[in-house]
Coordinates of C-alpha atoms in Angstrom, one line a residue:
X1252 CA 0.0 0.0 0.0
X1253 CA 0.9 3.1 -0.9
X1254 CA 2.2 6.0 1.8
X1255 CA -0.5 8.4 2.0
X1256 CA -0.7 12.0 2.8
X1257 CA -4.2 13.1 4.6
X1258 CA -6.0 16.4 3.7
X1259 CA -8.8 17.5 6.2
X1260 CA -11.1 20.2 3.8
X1261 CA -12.3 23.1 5.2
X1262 CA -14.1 24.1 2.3
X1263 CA -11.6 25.7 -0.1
X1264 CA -11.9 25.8 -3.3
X1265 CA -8.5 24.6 -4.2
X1266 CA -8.9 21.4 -1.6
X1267 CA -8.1 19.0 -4.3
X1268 CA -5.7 21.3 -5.8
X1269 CA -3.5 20.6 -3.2
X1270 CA -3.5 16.5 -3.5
X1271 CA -3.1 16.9 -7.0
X1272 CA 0.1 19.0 -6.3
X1273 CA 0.9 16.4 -4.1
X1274 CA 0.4 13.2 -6.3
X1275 CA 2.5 15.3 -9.0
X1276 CA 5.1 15.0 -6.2
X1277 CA 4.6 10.8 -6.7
X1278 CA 2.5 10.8 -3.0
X1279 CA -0.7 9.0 -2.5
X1280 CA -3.2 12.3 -0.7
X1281 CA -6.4 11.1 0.3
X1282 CA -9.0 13.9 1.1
X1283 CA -11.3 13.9 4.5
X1284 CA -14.0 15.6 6.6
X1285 CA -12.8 18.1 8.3
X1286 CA -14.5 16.6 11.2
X1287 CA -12.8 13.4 10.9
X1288 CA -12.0 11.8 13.8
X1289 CA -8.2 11.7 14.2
X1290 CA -8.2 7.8 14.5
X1291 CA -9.2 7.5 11.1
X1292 CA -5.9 9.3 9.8
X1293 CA -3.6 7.3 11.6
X1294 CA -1.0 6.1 9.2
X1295 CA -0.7 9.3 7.4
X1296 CA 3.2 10.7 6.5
X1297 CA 1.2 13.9 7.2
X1298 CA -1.7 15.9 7.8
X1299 CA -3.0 19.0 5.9
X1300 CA -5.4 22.1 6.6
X1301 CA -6.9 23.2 4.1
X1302 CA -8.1 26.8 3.0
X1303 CA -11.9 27.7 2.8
X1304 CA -14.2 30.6 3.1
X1305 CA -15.1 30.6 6.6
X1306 CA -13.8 33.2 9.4
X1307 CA -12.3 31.0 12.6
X1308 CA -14.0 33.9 14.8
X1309 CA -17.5 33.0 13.7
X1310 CA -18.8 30.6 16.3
X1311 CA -19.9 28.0 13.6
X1312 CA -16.4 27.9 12.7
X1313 CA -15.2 24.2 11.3
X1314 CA -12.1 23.5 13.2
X1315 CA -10.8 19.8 13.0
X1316 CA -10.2 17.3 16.0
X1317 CA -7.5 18.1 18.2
X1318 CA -6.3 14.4 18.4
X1319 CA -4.3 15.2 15.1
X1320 CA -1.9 16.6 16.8
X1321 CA -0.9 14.2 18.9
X1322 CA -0.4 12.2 16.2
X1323 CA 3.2 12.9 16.0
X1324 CA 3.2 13.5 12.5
X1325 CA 3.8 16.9 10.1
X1326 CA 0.9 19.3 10.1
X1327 CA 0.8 22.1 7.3
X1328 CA -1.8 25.1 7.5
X1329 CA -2.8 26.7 4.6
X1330 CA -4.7 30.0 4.9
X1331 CA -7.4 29.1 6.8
X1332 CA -5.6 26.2 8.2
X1333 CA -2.6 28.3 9.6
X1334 CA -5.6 30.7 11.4
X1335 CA -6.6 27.5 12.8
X1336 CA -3.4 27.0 14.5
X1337 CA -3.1 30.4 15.6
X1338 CA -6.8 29.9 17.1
X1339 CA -6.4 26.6 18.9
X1340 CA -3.1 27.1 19.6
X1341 CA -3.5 30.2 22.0
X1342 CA -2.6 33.2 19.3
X1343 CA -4.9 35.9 18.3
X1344 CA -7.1 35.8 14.7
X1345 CA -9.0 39.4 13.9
X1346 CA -10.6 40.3 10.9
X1347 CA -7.8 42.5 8.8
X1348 CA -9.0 46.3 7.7
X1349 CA -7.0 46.0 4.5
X1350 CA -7.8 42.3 2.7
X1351 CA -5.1 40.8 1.5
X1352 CA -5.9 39.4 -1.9
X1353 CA -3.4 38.6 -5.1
X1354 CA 0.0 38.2 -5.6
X1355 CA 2.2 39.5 -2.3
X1356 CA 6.1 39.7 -2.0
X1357 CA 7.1 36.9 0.4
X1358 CA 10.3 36.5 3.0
X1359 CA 11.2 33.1 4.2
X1360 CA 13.8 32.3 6.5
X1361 CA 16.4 29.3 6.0
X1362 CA 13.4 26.7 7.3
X1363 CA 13.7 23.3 5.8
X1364 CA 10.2 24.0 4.3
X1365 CA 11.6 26.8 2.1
X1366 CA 15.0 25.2 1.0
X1367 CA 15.7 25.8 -2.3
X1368 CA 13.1 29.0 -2.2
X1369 CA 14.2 32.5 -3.2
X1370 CA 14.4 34.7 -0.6
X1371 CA 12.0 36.8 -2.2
X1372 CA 9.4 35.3 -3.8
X1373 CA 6.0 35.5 -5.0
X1374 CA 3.0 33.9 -3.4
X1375 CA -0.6 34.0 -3.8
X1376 CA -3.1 35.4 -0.8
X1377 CA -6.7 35.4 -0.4
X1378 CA -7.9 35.8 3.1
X1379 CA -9.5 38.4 5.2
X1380 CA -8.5 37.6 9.0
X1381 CA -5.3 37.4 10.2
X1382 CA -3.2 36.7 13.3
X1383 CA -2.1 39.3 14.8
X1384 CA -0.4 37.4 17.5
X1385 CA 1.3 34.1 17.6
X1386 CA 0.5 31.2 19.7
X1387 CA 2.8 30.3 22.5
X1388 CA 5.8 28.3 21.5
X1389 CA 5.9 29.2 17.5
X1390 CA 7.6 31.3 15.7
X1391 CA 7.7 33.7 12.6
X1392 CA 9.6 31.9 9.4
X1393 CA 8.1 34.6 6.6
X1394 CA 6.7 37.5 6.2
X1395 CA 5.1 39.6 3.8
X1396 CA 4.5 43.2 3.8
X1397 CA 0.4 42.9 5.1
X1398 CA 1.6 40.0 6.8
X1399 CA 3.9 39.9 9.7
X1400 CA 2.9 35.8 10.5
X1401 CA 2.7 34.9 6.7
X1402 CA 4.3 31.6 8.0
X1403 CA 4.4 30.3 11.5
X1404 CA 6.4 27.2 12.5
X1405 CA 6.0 24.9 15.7
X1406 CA 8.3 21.7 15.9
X1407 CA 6.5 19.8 13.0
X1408 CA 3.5 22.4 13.2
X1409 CA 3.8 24.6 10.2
X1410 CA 1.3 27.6 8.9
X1411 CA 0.9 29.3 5.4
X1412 CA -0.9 32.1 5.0
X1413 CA -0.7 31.9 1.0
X1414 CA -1.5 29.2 -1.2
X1415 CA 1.0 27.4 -2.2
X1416 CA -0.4 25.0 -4.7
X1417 CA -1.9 27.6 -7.2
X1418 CA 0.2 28.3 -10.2
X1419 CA 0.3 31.8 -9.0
X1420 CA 2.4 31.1 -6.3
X1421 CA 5.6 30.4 -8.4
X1422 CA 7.5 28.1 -5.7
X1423 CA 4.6 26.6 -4.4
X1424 CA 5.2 23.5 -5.6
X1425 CA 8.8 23.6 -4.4
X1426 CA 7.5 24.5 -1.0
X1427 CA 5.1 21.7 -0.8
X1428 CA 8.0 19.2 -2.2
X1429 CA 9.9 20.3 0.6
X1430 CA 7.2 19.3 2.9
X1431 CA 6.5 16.1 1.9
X1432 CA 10.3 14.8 1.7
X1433 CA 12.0 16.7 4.0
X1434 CA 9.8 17.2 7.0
X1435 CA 7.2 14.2 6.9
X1436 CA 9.7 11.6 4.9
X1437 CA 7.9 10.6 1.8
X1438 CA 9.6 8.1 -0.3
X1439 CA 7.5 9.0 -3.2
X1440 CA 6.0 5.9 -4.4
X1441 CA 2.9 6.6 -6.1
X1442 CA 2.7 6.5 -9.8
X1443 CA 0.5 7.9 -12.6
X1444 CA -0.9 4.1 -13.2
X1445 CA -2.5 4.9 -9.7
X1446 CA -5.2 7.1 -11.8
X1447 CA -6.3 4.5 -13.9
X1448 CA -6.7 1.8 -10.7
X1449 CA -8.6 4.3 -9.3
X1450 CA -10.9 4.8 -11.7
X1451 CA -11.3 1.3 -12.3
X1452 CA -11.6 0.6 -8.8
X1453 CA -14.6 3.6 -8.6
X1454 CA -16.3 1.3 -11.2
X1455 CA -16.1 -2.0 -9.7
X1456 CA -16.6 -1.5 -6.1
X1457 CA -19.9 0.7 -7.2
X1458 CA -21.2 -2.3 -9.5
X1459 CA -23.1 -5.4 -7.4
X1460 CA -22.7 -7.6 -10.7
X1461 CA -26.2 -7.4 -11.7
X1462 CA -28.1 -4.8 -13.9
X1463 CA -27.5 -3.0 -17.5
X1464 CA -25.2 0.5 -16.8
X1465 CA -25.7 3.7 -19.0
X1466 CA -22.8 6.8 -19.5
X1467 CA -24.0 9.5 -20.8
X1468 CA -21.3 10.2 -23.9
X1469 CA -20.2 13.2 -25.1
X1470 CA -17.3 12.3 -27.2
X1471 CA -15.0 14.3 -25.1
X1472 CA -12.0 12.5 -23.0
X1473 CA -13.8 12.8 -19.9
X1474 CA -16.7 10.7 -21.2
X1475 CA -14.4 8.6 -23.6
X1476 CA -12.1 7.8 -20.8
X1477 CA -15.0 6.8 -18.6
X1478 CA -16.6 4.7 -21.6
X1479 CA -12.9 2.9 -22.6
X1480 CA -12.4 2.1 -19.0
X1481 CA -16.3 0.3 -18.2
X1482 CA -16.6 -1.3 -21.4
X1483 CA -13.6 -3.5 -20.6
X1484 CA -14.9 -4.4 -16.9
X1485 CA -18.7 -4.5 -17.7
X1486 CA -18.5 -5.7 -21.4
X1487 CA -21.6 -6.1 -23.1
X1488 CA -23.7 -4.7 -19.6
X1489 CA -22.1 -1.6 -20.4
X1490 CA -24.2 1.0 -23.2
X1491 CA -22.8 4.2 -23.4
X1492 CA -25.3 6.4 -24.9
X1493 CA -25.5 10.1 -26.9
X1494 CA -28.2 12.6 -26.2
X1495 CA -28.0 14.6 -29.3
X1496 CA -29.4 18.0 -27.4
X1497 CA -29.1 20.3 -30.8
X1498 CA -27.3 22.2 -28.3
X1499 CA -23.5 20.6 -29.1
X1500 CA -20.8 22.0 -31.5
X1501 CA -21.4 21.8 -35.2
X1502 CA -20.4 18.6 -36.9
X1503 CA -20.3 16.7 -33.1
X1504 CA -22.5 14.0 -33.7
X1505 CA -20.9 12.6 -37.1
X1506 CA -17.1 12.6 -35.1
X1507 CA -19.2 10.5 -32.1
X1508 CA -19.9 8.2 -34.8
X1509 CA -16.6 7.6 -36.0
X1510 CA -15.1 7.6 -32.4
X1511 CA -17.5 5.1 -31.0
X1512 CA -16.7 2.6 -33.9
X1513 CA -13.2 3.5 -34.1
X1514 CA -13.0 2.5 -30.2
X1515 CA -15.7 -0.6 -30.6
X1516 CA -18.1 1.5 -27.7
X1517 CA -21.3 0.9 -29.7
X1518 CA -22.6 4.2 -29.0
X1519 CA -26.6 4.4 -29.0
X1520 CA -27.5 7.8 -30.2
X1521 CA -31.0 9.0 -28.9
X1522 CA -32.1 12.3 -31.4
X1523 CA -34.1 15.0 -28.9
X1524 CA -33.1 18.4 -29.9
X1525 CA -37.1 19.8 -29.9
X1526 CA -36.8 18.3 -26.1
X1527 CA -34.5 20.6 -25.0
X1528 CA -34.8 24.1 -26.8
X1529 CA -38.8 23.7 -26.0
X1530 CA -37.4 23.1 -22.4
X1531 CA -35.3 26.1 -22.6
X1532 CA -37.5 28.8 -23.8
X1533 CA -38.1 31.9 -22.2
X1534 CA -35.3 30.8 -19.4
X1535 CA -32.5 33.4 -19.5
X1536 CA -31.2 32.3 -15.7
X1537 CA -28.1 30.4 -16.3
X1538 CA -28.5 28.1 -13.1
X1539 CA -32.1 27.9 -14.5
X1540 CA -31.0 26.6 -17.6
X1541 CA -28.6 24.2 -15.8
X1542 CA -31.4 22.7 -13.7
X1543 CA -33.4 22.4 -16.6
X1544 CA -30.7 20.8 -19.0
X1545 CA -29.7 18.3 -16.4
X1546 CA -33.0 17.2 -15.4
X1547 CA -34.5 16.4 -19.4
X1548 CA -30.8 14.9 -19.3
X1549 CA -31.5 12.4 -16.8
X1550 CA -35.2 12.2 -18.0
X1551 CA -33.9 10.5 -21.5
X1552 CA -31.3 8.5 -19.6
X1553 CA -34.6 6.9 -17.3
X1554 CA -36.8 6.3 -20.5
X1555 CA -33.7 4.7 -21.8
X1556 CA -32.7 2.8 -18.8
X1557 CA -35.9 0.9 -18.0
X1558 CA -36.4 -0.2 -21.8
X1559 CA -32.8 -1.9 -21.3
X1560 CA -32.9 -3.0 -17.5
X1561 CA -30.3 -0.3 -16.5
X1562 CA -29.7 0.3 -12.6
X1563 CA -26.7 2.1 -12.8
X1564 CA -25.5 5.2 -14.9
X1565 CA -21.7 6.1 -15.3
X1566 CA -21.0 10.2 -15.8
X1567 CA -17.5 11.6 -16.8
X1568 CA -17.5 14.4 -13.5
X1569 CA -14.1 15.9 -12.6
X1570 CA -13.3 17.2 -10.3
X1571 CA -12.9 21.0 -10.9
X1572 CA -17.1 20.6 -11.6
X1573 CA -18.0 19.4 -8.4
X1574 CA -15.8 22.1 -6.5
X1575 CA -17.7 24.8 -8.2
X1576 CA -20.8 23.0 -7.4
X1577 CA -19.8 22.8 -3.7
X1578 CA -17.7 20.2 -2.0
X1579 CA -19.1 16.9 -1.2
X1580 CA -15.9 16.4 1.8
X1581 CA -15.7 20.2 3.2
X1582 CA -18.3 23.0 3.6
X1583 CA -17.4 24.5 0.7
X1584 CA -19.6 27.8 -0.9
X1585 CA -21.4 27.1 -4.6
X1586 CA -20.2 28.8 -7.2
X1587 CA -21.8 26.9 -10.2
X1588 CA -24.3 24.3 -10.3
X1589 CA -23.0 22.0 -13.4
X1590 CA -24.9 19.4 -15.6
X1591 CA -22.9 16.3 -14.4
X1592 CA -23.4 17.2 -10.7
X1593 CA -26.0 19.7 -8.9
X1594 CA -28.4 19.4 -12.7
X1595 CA -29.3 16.1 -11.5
X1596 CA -33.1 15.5 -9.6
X1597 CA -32.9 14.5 -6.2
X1598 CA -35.5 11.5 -7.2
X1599 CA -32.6 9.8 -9.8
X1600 CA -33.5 6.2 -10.1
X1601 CA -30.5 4.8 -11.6
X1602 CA -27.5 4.2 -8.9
X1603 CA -24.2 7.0 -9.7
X1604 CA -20.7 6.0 -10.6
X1605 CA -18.3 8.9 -11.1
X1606 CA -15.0 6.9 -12.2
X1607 CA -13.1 10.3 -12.3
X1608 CA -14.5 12.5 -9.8
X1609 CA -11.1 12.9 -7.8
X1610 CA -9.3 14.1 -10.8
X1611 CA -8.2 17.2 -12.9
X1612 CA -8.0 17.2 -16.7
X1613 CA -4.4 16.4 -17.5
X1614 CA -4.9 13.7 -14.8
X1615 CA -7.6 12.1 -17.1
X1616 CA -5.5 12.6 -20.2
X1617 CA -3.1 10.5 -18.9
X1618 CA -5.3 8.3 -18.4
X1619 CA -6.5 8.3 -21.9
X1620 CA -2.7 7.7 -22.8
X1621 CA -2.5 4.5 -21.3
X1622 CA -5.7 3.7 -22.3
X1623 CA -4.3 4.0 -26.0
X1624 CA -6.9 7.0 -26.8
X1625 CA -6.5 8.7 -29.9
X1626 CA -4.7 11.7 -29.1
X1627 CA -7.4 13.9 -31.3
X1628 CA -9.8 13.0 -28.5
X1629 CA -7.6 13.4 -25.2
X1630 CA -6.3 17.1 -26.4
X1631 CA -9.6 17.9 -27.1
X1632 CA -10.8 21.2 -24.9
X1633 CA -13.3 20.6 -22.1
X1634 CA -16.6 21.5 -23.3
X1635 CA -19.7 22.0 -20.6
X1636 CA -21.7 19.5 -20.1
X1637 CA -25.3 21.4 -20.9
X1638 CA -23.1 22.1 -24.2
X1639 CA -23.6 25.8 -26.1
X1640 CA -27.0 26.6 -24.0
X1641 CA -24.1 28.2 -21.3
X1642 CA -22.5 30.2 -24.2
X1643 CA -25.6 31.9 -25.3
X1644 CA -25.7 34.1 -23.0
X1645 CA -29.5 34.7 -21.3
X1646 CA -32.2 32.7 -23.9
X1647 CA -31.7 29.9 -25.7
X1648 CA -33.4 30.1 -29.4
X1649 CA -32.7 27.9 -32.5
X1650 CA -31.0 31.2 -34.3
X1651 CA -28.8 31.8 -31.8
X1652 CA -27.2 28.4 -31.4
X1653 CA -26.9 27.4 -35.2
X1654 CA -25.2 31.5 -35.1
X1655 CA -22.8 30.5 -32.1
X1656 CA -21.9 27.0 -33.8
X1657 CA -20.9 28.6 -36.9
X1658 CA -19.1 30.9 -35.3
X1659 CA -17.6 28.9 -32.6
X1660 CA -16.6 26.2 -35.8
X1661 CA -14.5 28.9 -37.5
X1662 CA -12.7 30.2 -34.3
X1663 CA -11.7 26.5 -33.7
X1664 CA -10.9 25.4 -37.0
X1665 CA -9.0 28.6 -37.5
X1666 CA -6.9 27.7 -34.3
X1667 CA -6.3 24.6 -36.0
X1668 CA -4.7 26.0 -38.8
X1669 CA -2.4 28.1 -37.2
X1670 CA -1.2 25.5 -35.0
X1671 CA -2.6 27.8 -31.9
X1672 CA -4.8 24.6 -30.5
X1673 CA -3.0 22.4 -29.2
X1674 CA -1.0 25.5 -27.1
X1675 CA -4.9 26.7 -25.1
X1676 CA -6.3 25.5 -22.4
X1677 CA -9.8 26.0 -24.0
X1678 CA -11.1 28.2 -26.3
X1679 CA -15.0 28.6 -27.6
X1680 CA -17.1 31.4 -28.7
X1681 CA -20.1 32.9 -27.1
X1682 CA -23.0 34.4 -28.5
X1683 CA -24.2 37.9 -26.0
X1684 CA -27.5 38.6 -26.7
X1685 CA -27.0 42.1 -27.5
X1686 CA -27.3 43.6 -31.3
X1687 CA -25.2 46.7 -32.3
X1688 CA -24.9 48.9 -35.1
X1689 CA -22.4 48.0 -38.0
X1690 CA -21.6 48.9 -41.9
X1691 CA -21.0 46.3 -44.3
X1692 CA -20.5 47.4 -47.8
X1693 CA -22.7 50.3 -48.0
X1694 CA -25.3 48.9 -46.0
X1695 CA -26.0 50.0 -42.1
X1696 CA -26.9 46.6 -40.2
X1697 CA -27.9 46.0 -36.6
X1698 CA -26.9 42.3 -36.1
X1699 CA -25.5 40.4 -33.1
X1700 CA -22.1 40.4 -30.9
X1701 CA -19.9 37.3 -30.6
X1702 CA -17.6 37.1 -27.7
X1703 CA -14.3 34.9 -27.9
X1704 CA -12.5 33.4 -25.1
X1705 CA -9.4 31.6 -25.2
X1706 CA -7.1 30.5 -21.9
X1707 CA -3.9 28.7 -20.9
X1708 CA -4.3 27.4 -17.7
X1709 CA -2.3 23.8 -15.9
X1710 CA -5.6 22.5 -14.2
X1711 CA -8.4 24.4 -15.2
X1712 CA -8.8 25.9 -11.2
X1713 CA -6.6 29.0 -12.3
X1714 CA -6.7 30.5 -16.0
X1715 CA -4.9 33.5 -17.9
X1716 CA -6.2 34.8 -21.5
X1717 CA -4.0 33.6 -24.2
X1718 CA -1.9 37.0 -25.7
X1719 CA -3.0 36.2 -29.6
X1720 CA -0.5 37.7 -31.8
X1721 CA -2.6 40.5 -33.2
X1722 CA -3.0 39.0 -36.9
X1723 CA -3.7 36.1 -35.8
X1724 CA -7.0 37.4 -33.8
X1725 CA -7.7 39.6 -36.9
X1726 CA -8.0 36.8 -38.8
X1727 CA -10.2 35.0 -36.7
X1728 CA -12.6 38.0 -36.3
X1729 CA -12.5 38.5 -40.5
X1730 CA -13.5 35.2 -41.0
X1731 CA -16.5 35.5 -38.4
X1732 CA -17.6 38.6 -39.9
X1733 CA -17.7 37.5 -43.6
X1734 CA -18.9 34.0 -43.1
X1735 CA -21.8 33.9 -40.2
X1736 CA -24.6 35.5 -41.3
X1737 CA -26.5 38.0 -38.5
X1738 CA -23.0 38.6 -37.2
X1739 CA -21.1 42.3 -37.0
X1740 CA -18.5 42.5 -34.1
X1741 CA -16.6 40.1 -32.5
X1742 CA -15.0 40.9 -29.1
X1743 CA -12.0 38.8 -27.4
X1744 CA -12.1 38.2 -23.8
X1745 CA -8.8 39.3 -21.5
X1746 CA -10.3 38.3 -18.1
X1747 CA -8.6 35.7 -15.9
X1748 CA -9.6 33.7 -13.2
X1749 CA -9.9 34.3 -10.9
X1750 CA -11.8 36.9 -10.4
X1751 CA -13.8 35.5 -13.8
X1752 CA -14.7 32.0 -14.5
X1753 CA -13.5 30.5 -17.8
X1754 CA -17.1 30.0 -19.1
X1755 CA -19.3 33.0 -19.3
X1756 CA -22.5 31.2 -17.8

């Protein structure tokens, strides 16, 4: 058995953030309750706090058993986590007058946990108390300029007020590393192959051995992955089936086609496009349209599953999805309800299995290389599960999606051709329902605006716009202009996340 690293979440939204850091960093991190009793994480190398968006002075306060710490073993804080320390360790926590949020200038000292670091460096903050004095029997070992305990250290007690697992803290990772090997004494033996047992394991531990299972298939790796890896445990119990929703990108349902007999899924594709736009009219809520997506979803899936004797339906949920739905492990805040997780009715008859739900999206592409996926599918870009209806922005008609998948076709395509694809995170267009005044030839029109967005990211949880050179967008814009019809301006998005998501809706 692998050595494990335990991570109690207290609700932030990077929880899983951090274990993927940490399996990077070849350990096994297994997530828990914040009220987990401290019994249950014996055997752990180490013990992690998590982040999360609650204030350790409200009364209600989350605050893990103190039995952790007599443990013996490495603790690490982080942000919320090293205000827990300071709280029941004896220090004083007080909500700040100037927030700290962003990138901040950081000072460590020569601590083991910041070998290697620069002695200034970069880290990422997002809190709004902070102690203001330290706990009997720690000590200061960095500091930032709104931060005189940005890192407090005990024995093998440590505290970070940053983050140190988002990409914008540069040395995070190092940091972390440093943890793991130096102070709890990780040998590192936890492989990318781990992934795939996982998921396999997800499947067969879920499935009593009786009963037809559905996935609802997209085409996308997520879904693919899922599809690839229950086909070979449930053979021919296993139907993977396509919801054509009229609201996926143009040409989508000919490639599942050719992908499901390429990979030998035998794909049942169920046509119910008037289903869902007659669903969707008049709503202009996006959580609305969510809701409603997720619940004809499921609806299909039933009618489908009792004709076929299905118990059991398989989805292709990561894990980024259900943090932004809210945290099934911590007491996280929603952000997003999404169609694989908070769309679904409370009165579901067929039994979930979520294969992936512990993992980010380079995770599941390496997956999908040992799974001997076409590469065309695993570099695909996510795509939302209730498809373009979240890109048309406020109602959903049948002009504006055929509009937004012409559009969203060339921007693609055009990425494809100058090699741009392959180097963004995800790119798609979006159709704002907003119509603006234009010339084209001598003519004045009033037609509709198309938004663009295009990011790099590592894990989907942090995102930057991708700088375009500027003929390159130009040409994408031109081609929009002169080839969808009811189309006049095109706008690019420069927002990151945070503060903005990557999808508009």
């Amino acid at each position: 058995m692998s050595e494990k690293v335990a991570i109690l979440d207290f609700g932030s939204q990077y929880t899983h953030l951090i274990a993927r850091r940490i399996r990077e960093l070849k350990t096994r991190a297994i997530i828990f309750s914040p009220k987990t009793p401290a019994k249950d994480v014996e055997g752990a190398k180490g013990i992690i706090l998590s982040g999360g968006p609650w204030s350790v002075i409200e009364n209600n306060a989350p605050i893990p058993d103190k039995g952790i710490f007599e443990l013996g073993v490495p603790v690490l804080g982080i942000c919320y986590g090293l205000q827990l320390l300071g709280k029941i360790f004896g220090g004083d926590v007080l909500s700040s007058q100037k927030r700290e949020y962003g990138n901040a200038e950081f000072h460590p000292t020569s601590d083991p946990l910041f070998k290697g670091v620069s002695k200034k460096t970069t880290v990422w903050m997002s809190h709004g108390d902070k102690l203001t004095k330290l706990p009997p029997g720690f000590e200061v070992i960095g500091k930032t300029r709104n931060s005189e305990f940005a890192s407090i250290k005990k024995e093998n007690i440590y505290g970070l007020q940053f983050h140190p697992e988002v990409t914008h803290t540069p040395e995070g990772k190092r940091i972390l590393e440093n943890f793991l090997y130096s102070i709890c004494n990780v040998k590192g033996d936890w492989t990318s192959s781990s992934f795939l047992d996982i998921a396999q394991n997800e499947i067969t531990t879920k499935y009593k051995g009786k009963g037809k299972v559905v996935l609802a298939y997209s085409g996308g790796v997520d879904s693919t992955v899922s599809a690839v890896i229950a086909k070979k445990i449930l053979k021919e119990n296993f139907i993977p089936i396509f919801v054509d929703t009229g609201l996926m990108r143009k040409e989508e349902s000919r490639e599942i086609k050719e992908t499901s007999e390429k990979l030998k899924l035998g794909v049942k594709i169920i046509n119910s496009q008037d289903r869902f736009l007659n669903a969707l009219k008049g709503i202009t809520n996006p959580e609305e349209k969510r809701v409603i997506i997720g619940r004809e979803f499921i609806r299909v899936f039933e009618k489908e599953a009792s004709e076929i004797g299905a118990e059991y339906l398989i989805q292709g949920t990561l894990y980024p999805d259900r943090i932004e739905s809210a945290s099934d492990v911590g007491p996280s805040h929603t952000i997003k309800t999404h169609h694989n997780v908070g769309g679904l009715p409370d009165d579901l008859k067929l039994k979930l299995i979520e294969p992936l739900k512990d993992f980010f999206k380079d995770e599941v592409r390496k997956i999908a290389k040992l799974l001997n996926i076409p590469e065309r599918i695993y570099q695909r870009h996510p795509f939302p599960g209730p498809g373009l209806a979240v890109r048309v922005l406020g109602e959903v008609t049948k002009e504006s999606i055929e509009i937004l998948k012409e559009a969203d076709y060339i921007f693609i395509n055009t990425l494809k051709e100058l090699n741009l694809y392959d180097s963004i995170w995800q790119a798609f267009a979006v159709f704002i329902p907003v119509k603006t005044v234009g010339v084209m030839g001598d003519t004045r029109t009033y037609s509709n605006l198309i938004g663009l967005r295009a990011v790099i990211s590592e894990d989907g949880m942090t995102a930057d716009w991708f700088p375009f050179k500027k003929e390159d967008l130009t040409k994408i814009a031109s081609r929009i202009l002169n080839e969808v019809s009811g189309v006049n301006r095109v706008v690019y998005d420069i927002s990151s996340k945070p503060p903005a998501t990557i999808e508009w809706e």
